[in-house]
mmCIF file of C-alpha atoms in Angstrom:
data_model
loop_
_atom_site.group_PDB
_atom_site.id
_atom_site.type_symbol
_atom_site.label_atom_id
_atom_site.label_comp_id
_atom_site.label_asym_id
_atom_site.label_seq_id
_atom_site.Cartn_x
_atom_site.Cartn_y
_atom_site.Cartn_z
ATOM 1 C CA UNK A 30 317.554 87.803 365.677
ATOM 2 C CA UNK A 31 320.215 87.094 367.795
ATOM 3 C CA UNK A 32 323.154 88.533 365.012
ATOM 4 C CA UNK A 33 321.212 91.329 365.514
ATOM 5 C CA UNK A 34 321.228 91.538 369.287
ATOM 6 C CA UNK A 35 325.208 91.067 369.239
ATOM 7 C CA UNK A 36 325.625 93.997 366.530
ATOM 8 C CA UNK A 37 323.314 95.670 368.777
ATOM 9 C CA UNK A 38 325.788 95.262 371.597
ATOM 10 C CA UNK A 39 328.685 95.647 369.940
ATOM 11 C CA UNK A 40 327.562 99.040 369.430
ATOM 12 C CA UNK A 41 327.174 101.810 372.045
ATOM 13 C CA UNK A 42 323.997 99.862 372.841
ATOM 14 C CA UNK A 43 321.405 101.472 375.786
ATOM 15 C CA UNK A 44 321.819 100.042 378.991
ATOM 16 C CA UNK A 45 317.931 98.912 380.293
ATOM 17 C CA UNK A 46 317.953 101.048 383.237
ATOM 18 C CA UNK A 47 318.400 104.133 380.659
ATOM 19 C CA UNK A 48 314.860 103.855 379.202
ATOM 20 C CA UNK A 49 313.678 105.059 382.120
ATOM 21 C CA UNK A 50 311.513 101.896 383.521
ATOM 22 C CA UNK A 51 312.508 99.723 386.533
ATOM 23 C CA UNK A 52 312.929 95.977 385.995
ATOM 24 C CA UNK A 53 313.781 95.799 382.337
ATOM 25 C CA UNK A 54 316.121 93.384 381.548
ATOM 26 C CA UNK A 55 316.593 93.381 378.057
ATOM 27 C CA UNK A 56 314.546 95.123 375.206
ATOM 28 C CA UNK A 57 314.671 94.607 371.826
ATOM 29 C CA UNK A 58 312.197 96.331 369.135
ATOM 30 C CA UNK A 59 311.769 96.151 365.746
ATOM 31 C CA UNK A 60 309.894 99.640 363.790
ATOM 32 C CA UNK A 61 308.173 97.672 360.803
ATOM 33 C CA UNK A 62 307.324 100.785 359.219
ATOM 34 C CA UNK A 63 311.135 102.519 359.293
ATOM 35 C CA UNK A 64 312.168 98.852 358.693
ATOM 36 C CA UNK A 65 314.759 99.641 361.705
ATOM 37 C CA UNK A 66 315.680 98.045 364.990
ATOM 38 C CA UNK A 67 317.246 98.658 368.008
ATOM 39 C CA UNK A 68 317.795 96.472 370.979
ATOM 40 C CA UNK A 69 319.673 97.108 374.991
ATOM 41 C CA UNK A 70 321.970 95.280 376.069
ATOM 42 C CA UNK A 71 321.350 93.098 378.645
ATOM 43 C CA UNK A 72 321.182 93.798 382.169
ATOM 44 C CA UNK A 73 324.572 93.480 384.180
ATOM 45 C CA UNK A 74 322.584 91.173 386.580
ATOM 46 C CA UNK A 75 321.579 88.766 383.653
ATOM 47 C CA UNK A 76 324.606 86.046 383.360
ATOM 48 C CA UNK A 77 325.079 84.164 380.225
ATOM 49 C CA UNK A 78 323.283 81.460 380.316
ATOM 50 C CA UNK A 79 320.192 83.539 381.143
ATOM 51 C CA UNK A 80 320.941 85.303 378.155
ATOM 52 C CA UNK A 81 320.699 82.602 375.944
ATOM 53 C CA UNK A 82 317.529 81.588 376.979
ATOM 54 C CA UNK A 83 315.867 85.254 376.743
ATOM 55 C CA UNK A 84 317.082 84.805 372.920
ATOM 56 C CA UNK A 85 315.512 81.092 372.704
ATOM 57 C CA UNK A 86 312.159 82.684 374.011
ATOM 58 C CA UNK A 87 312.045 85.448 371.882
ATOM 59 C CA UNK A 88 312.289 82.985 369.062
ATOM 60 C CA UNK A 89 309.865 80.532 370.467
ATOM 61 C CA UNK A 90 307.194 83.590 370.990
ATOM 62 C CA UNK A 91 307.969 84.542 367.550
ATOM 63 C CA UNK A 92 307.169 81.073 366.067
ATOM 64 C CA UNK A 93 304.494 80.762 368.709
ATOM 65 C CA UNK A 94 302.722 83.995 367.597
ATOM 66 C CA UNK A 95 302.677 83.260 363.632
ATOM 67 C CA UNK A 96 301.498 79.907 364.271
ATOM 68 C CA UNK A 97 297.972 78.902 364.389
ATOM 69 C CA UNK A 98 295.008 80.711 361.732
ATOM 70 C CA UNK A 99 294.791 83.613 364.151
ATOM 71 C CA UNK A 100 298.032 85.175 364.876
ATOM 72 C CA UNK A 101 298.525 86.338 368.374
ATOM 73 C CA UNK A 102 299.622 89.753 369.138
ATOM 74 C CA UNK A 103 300.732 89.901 372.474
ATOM 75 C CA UNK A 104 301.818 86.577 374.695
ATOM 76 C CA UNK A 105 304.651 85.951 377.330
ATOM 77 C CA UNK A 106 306.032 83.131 379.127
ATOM 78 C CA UNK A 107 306.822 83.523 383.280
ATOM 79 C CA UNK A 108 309.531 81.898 384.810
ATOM 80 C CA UNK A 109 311.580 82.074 387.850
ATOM 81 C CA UNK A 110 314.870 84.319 386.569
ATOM 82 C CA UNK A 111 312.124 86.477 383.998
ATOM 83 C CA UNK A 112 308.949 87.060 382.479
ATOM 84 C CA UNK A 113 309.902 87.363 378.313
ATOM 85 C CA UNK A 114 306.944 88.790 376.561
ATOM 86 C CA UNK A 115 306.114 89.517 372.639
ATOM 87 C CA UNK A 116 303.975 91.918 371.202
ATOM 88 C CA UNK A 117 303.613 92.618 367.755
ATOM 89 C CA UNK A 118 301.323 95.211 365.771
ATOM 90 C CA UNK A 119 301.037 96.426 362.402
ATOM 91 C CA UNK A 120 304.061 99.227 363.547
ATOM 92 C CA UNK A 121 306.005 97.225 365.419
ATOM 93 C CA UNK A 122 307.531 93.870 367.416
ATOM 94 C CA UNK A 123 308.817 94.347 370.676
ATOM 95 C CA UNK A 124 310.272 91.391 372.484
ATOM 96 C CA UNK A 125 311.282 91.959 376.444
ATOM 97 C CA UNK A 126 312.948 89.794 379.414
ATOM 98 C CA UNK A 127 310.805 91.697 382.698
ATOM 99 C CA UNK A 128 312.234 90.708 386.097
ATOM 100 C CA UNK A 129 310.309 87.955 387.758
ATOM 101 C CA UNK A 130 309.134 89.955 389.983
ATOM 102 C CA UNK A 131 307.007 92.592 388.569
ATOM 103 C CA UNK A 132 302.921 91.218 387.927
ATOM 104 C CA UNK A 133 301.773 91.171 384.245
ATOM 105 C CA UNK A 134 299.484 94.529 385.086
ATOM 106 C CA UNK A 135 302.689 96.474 385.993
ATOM 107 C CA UNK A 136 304.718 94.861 382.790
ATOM 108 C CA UNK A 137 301.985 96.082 380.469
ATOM 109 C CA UNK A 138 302.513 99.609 381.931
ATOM 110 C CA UNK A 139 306.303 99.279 381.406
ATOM 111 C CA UNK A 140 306.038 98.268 377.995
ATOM 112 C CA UNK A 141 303.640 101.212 377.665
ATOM 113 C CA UNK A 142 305.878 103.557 378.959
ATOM 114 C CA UNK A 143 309.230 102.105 377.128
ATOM 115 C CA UNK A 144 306.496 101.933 373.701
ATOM 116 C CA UNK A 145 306.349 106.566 374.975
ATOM 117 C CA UNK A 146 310.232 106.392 375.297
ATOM 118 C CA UNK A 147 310.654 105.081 371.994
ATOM 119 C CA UNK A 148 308.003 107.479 370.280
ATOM 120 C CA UNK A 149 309.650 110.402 372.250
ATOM 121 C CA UNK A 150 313.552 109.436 370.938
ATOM 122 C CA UNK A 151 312.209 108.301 367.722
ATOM 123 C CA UNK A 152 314.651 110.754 366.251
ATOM 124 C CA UNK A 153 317.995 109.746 367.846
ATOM 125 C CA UNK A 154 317.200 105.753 367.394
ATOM 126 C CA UNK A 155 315.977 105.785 363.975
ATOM 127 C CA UNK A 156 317.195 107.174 360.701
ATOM 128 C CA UNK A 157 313.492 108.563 360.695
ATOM 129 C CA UNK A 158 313.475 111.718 357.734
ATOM 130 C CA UNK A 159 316.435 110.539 355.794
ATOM 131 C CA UNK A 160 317.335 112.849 352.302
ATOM 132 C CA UNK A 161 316.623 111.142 348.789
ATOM 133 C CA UNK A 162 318.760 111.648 345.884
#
């Protein structure tokens, strides 16, 4: 996952802030049914170190979520520099660093509205109605 966050910003990756929600600090998703994926870079306020860590728990969540008979769909983990959350369907996994600041009730509404963004630009993201030969 993280190779594909770096490819993501080696490319002209989104900046947070251009999705349209305040207090996103990084976003990566994953379309399971496309079997595509596109990720932001991260923040300019999020230092490197910081970085790291968002990408160590995204992969705990990850583990955390497939683990156990029941897997979870949805769990996060609060700290003091971010809130990094995980939520996976049948469609799609979605994996975002929140600022600290912002209450789980008004990070389910961002994801909500970033989950609209993506459905509304679903075209430009994603190879979506590619020709067969």
């Amino acid at each position: 996952m993280l190779q594909r966050l770096d490819d993501a910003a080696a490319q002209r990756a989104l900046h947070p802030r251009e999705l349209g929600v305040r207090g996103v600090l990084q976003l990566y998703y994953r379309d399971k049914v496309l079997v595509q994926h596109f990720g932001t870079r991260f923040a300019d306020s999020v230092a490197d170190e910081q970085q790291r860590r968002i990408v160590n728990a995204y992969k705990r969540l990850r583990l955390h979520m497939a683990s156990g008979q029941k897997p979870l769909r949805i769990v996060y983990c609060r700290r003091s520099s971010e809130t990094v959350l995980a939520w996976q369907s049948s469609a799609f996994e979605l994996y975002a660093a929140i600022a600290p600041e912002i209450s789980v009730k008004n990070m389910i509404r961002m994801v909500n509205a970033v989950l609209e963004w993506i459905k509304k630009e679903e075209d430009h993201l994603f190879v979506v109605n590619a020709p067969s030969y």
